[in-house]
mmCIF file of C-alpha atoms and ligand atoms in Angstrom:
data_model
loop_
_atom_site.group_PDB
_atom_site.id
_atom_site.type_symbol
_atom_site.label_atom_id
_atom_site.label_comp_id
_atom_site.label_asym_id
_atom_site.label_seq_id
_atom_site.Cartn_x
_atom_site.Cartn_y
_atom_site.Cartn_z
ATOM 1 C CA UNK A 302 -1.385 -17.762 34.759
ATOM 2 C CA UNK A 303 1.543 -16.031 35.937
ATOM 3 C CA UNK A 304 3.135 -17.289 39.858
ATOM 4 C CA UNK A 305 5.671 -15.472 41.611
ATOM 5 C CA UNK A 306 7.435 -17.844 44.085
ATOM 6 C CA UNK A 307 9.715 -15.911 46.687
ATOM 7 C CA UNK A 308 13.002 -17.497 46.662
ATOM 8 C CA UNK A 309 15.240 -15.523 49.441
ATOM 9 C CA UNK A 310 14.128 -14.581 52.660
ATOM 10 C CA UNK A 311 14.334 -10.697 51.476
ATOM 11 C CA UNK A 312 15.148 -10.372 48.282
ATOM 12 C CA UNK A 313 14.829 -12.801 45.020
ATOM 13 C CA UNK A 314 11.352 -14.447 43.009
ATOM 14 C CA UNK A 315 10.793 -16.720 40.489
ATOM 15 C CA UNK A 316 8.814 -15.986 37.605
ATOM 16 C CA UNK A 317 6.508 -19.394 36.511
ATOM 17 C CA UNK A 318 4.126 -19.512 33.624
ATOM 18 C CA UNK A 319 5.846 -17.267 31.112
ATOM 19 C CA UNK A 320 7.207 -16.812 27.577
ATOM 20 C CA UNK A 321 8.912 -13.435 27.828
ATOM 21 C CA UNK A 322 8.169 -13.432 23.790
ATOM 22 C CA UNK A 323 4.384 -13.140 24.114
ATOM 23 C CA UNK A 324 3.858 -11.420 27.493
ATOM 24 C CA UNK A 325 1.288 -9.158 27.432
ATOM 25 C CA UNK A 326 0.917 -5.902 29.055
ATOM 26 C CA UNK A 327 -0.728 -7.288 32.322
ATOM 27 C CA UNK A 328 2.068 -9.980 32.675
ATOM 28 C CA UNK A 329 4.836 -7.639 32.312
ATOM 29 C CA UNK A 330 3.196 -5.787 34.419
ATOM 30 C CA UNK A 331 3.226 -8.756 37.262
ATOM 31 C CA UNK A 332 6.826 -9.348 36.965
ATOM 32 C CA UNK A 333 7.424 -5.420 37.224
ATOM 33 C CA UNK A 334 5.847 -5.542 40.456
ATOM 34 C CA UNK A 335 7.195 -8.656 41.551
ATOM 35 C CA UNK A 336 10.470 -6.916 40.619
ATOM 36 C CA UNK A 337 10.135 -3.917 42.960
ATOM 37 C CA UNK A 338 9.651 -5.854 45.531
ATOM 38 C CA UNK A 339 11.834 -8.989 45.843
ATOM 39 C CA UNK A 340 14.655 -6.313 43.900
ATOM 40 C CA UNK A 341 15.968 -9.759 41.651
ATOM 41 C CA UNK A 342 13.650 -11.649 39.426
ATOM 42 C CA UNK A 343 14.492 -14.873 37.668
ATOM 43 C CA UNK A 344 12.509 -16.167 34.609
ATOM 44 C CA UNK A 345 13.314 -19.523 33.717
ATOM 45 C CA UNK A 346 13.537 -22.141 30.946
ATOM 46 C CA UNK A 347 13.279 -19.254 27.913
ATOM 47 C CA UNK A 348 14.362 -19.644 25.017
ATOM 48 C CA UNK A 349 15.597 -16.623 23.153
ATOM 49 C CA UNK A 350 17.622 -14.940 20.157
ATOM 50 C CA UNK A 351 19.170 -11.873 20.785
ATOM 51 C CA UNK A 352 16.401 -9.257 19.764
ATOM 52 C CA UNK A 353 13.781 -11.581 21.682
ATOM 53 C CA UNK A 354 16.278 -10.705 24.728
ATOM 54 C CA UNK A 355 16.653 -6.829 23.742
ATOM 55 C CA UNK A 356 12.506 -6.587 23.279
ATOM 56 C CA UNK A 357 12.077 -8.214 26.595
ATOM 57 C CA UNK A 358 14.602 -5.812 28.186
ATOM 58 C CA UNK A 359 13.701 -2.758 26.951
ATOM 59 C CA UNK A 360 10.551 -2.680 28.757
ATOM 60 C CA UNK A 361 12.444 -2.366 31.699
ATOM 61 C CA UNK A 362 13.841 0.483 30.512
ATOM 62 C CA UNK A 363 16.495 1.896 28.026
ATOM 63 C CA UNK A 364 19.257 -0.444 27.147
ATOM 64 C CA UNK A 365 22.689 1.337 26.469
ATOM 65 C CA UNK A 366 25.960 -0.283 25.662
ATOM 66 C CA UNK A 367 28.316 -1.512 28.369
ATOM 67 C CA UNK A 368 31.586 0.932 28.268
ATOM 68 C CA UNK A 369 33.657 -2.153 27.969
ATOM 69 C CA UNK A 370 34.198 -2.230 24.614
ATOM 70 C CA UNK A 371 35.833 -5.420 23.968
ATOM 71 C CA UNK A 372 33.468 -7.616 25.479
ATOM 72 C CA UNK A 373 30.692 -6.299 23.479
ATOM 73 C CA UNK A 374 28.650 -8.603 20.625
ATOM 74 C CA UNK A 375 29.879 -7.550 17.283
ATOM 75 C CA UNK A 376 26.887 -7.017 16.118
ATOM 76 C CA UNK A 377 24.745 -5.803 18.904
ATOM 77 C CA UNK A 378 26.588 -3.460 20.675
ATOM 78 C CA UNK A 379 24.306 -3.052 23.513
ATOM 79 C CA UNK A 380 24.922 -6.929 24.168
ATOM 80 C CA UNK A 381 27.686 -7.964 26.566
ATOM 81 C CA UNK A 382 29.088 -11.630 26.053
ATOM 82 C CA UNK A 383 29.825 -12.703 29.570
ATOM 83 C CA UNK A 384 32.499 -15.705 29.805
ATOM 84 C CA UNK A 385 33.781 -15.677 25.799
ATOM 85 C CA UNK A 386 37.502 -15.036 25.055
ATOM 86 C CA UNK A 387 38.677 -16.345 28.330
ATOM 87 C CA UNK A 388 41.859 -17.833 27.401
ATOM 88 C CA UNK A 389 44.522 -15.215 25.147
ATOM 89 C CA UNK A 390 46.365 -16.664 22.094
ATOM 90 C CA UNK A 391 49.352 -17.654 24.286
ATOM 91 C CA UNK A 392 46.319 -20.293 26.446
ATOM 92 C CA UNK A 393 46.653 -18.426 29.286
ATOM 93 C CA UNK A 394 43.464 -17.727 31.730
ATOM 94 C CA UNK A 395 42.209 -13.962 31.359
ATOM 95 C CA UNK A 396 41.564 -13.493 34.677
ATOM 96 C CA UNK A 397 39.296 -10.033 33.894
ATOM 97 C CA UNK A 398 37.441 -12.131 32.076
ATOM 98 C CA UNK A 399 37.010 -15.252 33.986
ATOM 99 C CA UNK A 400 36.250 -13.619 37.034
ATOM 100 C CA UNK A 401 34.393 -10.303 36.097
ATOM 101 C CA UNK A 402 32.207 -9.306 38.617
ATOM 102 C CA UNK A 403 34.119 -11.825 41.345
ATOM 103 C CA UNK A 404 35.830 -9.410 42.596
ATOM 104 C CA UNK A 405 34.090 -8.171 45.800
ATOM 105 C CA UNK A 406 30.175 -7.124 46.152
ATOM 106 C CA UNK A 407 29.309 -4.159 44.114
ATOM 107 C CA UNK A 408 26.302 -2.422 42.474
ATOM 108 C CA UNK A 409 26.328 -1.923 38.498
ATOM 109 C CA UNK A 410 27.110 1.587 36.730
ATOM 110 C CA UNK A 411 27.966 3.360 39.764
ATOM 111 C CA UNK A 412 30.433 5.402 37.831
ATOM 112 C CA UNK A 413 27.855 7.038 35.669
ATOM 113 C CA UNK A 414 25.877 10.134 36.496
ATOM 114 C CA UNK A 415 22.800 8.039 36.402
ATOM 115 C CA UNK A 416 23.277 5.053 37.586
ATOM 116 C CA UNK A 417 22.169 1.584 36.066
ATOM 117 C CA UNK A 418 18.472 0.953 36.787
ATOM 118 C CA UNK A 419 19.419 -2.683 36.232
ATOM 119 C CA UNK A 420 21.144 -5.137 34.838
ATOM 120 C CA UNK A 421 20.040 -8.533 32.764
ATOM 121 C CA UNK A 422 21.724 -11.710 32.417
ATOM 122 C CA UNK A 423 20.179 -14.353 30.111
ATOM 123 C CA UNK A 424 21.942 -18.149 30.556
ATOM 124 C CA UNK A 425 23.411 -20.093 27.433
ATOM 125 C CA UNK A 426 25.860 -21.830 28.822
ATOM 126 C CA UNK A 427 26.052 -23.010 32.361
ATOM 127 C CA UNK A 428 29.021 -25.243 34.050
ATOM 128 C CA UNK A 429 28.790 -28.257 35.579
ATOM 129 C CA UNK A 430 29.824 -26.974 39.149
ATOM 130 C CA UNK A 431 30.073 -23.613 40.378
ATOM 131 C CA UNK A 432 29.911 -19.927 38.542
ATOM 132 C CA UNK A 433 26.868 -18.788 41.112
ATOM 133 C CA UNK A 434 25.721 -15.243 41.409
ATOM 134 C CA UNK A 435 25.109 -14.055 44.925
ATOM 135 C CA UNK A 436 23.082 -11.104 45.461
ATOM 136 C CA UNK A 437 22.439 -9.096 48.611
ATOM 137 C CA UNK A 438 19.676 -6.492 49.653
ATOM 138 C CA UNK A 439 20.528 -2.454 49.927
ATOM 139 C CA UNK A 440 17.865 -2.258 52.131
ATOM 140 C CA UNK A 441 18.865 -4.624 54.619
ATOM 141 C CA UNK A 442 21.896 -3.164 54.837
ATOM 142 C CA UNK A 443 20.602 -0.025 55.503
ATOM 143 C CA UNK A 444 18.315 -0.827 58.178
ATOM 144 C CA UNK A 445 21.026 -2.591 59.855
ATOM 145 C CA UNK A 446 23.210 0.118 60.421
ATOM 146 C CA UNK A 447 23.539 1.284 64.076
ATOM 147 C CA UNK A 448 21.521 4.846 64.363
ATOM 148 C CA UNK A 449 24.963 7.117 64.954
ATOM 149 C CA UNK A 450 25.984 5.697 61.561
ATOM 150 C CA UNK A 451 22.624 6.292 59.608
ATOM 151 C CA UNK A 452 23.118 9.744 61.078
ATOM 152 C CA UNK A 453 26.557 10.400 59.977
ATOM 153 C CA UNK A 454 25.753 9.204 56.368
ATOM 154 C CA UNK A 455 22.683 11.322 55.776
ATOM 155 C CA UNK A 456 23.548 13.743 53.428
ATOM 156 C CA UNK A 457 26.806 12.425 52.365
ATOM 157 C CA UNK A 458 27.863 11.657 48.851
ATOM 158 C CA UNK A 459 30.529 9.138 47.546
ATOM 159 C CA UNK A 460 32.802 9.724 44.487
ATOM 160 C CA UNK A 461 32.487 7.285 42.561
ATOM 161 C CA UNK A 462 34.736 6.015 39.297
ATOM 162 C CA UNK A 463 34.945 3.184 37.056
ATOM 163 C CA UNK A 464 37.746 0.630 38.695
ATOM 164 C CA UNK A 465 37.873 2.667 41.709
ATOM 165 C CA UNK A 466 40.589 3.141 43.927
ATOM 166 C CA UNK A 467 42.407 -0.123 42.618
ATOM 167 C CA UNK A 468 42.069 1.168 38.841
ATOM 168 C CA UNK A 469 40.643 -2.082 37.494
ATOM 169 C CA UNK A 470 40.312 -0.913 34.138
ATOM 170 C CA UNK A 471 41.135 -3.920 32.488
ATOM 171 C CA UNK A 472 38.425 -4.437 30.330
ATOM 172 C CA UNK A 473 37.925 -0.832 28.964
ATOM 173 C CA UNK A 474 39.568 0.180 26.027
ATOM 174 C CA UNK A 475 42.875 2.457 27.008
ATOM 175 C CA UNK A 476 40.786 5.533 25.309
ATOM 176 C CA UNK A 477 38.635 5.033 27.623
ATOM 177 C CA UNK A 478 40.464 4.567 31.085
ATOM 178 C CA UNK A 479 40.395 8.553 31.483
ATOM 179 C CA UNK A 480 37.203 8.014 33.340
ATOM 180 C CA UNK A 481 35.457 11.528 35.183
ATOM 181 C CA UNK A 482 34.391 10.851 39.342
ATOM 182 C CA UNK A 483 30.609 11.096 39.929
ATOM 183 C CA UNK A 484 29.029 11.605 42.840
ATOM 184 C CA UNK A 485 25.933 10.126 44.361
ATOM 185 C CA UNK A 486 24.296 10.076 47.514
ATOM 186 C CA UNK A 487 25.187 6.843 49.668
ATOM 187 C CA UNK A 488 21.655 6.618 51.570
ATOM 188 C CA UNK A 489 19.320 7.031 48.621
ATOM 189 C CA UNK A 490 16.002 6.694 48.529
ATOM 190 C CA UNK A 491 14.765 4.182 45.673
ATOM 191 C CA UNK A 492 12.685 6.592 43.055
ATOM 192 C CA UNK A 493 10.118 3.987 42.631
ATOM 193 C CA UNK A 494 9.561 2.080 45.814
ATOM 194 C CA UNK A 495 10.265 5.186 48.318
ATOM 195 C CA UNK A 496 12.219 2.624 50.189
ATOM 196 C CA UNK A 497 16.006 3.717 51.933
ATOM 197 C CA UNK A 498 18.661 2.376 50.929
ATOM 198 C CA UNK A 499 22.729 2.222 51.795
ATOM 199 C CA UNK A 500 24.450 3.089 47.899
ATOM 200 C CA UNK A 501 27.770 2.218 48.078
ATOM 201 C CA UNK A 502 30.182 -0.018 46.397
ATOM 202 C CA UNK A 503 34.071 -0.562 47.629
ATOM 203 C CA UNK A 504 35.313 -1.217 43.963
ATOM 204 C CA UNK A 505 34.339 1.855 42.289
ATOM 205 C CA UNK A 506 34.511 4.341 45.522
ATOM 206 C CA UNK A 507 37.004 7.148 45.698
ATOM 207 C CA UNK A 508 36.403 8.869 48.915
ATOM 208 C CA UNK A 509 33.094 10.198 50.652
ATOM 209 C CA UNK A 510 32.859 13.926 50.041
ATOM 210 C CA UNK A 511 33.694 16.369 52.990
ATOM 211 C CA UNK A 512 35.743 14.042 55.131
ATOM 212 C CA UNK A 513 39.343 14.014 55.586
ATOM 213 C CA UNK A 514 41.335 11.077 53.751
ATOM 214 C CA UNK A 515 42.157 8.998 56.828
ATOM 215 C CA UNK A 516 38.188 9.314 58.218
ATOM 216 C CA UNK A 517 36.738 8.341 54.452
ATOM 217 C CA UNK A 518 38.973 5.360 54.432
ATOM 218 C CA UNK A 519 38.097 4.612 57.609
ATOM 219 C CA UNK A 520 33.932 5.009 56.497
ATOM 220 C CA UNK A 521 34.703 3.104 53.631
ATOM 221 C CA UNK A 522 35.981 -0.046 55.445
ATOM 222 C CA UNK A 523 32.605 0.501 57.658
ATOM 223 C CA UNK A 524 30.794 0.368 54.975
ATOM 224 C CA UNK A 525 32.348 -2.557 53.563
ATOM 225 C CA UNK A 526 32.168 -4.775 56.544
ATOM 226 C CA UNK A 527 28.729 -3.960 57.346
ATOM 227 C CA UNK A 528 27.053 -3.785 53.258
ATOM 228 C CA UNK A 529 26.108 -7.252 53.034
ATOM 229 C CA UNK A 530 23.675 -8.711 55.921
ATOM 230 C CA UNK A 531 22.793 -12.367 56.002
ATOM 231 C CA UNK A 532 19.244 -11.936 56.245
ATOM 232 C CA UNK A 533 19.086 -10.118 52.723
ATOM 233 C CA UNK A 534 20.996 -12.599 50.334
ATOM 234 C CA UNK A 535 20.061 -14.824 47.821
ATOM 235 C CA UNK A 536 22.816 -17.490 45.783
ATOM 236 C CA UNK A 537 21.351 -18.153 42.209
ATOM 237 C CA UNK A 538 22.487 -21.587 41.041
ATOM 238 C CA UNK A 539 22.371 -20.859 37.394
ATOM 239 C CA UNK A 540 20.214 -22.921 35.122
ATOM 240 C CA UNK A 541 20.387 -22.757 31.102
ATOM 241 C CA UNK A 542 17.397 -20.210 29.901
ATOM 242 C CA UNK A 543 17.529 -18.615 32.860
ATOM 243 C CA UNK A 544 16.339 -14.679 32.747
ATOM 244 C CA UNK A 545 17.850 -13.267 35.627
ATOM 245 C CA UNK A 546 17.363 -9.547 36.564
ATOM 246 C CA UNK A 547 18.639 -7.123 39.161
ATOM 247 C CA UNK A 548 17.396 -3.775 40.365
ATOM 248 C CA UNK A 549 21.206 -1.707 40.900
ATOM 249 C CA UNK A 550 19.299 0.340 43.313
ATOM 250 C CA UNK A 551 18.952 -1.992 45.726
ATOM 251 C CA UNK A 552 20.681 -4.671 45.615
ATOM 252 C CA UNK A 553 24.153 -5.914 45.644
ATOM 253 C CA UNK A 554 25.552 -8.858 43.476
ATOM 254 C CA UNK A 555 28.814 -10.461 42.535
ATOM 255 C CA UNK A 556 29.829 -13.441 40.685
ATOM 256 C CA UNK A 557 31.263 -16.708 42.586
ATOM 257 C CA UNK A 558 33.979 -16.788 40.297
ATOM 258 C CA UNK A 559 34.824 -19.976 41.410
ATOM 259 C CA UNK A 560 33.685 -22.666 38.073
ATOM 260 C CA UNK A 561 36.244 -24.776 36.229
ATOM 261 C CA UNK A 562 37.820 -22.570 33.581
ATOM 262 C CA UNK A 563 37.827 -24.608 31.201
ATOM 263 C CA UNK A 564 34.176 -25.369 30.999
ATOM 264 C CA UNK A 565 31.905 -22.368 29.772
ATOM 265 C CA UNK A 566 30.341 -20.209 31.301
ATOM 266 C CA UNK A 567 28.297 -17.868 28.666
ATOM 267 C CA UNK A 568 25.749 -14.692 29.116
ATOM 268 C CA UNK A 569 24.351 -12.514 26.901
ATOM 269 C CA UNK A 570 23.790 -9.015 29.759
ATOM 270 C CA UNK A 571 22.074 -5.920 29.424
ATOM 271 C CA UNK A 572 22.655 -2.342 31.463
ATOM 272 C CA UNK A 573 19.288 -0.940 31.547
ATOM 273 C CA UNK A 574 18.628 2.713 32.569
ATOM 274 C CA UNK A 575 15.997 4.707 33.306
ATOM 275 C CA UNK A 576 16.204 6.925 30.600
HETATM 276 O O1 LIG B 1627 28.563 -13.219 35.962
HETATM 277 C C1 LIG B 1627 27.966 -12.936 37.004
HETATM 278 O O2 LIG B 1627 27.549 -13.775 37.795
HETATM 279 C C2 LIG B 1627 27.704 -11.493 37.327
HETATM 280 C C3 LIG B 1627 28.739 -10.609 36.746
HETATM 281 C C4 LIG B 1627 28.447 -9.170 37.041
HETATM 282 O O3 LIG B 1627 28.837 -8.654 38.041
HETATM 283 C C5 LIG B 1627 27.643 -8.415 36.099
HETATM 284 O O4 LIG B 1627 27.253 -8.947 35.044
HETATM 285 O O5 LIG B 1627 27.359 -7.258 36.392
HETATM 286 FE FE1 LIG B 1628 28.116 -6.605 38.191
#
């Protein structure tokens, strides 16, 4: 019998009484829901190999490679290896590496034309203090926002690019640094749960479209200071065979960052799209 526990006050549930290897159709479809609505889902205590993980997440949706190249499995190239390779020949901490996703709330994929639905981490290696991933409800933030605000964004879209305006680019392969803007709306309206939601992410942002420079900065530092509300956050404290899925549409995430480096820290991750 499948339980969903609610873990945050908004947004994150835990998943108890499952084997994601012999889920049937009704108990996929009971995490699907419970995904909708608490927007993070975390399956614990699973033990998987790698096309256990890739069966499980494709019925989420379609799995497509990660465009960072060099941190994909050799053999699986829609796998990401999260924490391998941290230190170069020379010993020295890669700090792209160690602290991917550290660097400031964001949302997955916003540089594509479409999006990532969501993302999926899976747990093999967990330190003994620290490495946390904090996560952060869209819709929170969007109900927050003063009315004036909500009426000024309506309508607007944000260019978006991979690395944004600081050009963090360093894990993608120089080929593939030329990367083309996209542009999506920031209040979007979630295609499955018809909830709103405030898009946005300061680390992959160019400028919002129809505004003079000076007035987009000065949204985007709005935006920044008012993405992440109290009331919609959940901290998971990572546990080894932990499943742990996001929904990019409406929720924020980013890594602590803060675990000793010299302990691991190791994820197999999945970008999952909706088609
Ligand atoms: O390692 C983490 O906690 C999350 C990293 C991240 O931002 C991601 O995988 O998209
Ligand atoms: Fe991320």
């Amino acid at each position: 019998m499948i339980q969903v526990r609610p873990l945050g006050p908004q947004i994150g549930a835990e998943i108890h009484g499952v084997d994601v290897k012999t889920l049937d159709d009704a108990g996929f479809a009971a995490i699907y829901r419970a995904w909708l609505a608490h927007n993070v889902v975390v399956v614990p205590g699973q033990h998987l190999e790698i096309d256990d993980f890739l069966r499980y997440s494709r019925r989420f949706g379609v799995v497509r490679p990660h465009p960072s190249k060099m941190t994909r499995h050799p053999e699986y190239p829609e796998i990401t290896v999260l924490g391998v390779n941290k230190f170069g020949p020379d010993g020295a901490l890669d700090e792209a590496i160690y602290r991917r996703g550290a660097e400031g709330w964001h949302t997955d994929g916003a540089y594509d034309a479409e999006p990532f639905k969501a993302t999926q981490l899976y747990a093999l290696a967990v330190p003994s203090t620290g490495g946390d991933t904090l996560f952060a409800s869209m819709y929170a933030a969007y109900e927050a926002l003063p009315a004036p605000l909500k009426d000024r964004l309506h309508g607007r879209e944000g260019v978006f690019t991979y690395g944004g305006r600081r050009k963090a680019t360093a894990l993608l392969n120089a080929e593939d640094r030329d990367w083309t803007p996209v542009r999506h709306p920031i209040v979007r309206t979630h295609p499955e749960t018809g909830r709103t939601a405030l898009y946005f992410d300061p680390g992959k942002i160019l400028r919002i479209e129809g505004l003079e420079d000076a007035e987009s900065d000065a949204l985007i530092d709005e935006l920044s200071a008012r993405m992440i509300r109290p009331e919609g956050e959940y901290r998971h404290r990572w546990r080894k065979g932990d499943v742990v899925i996001w929904d990019n549409r409406c929720s924020y995430h980013k890594a602590a960052g803060d675990y000793p480096p010299e302990e691991d820290r190791i994820h197999w991750r999945v970008s999952i799209k909706e088609k």
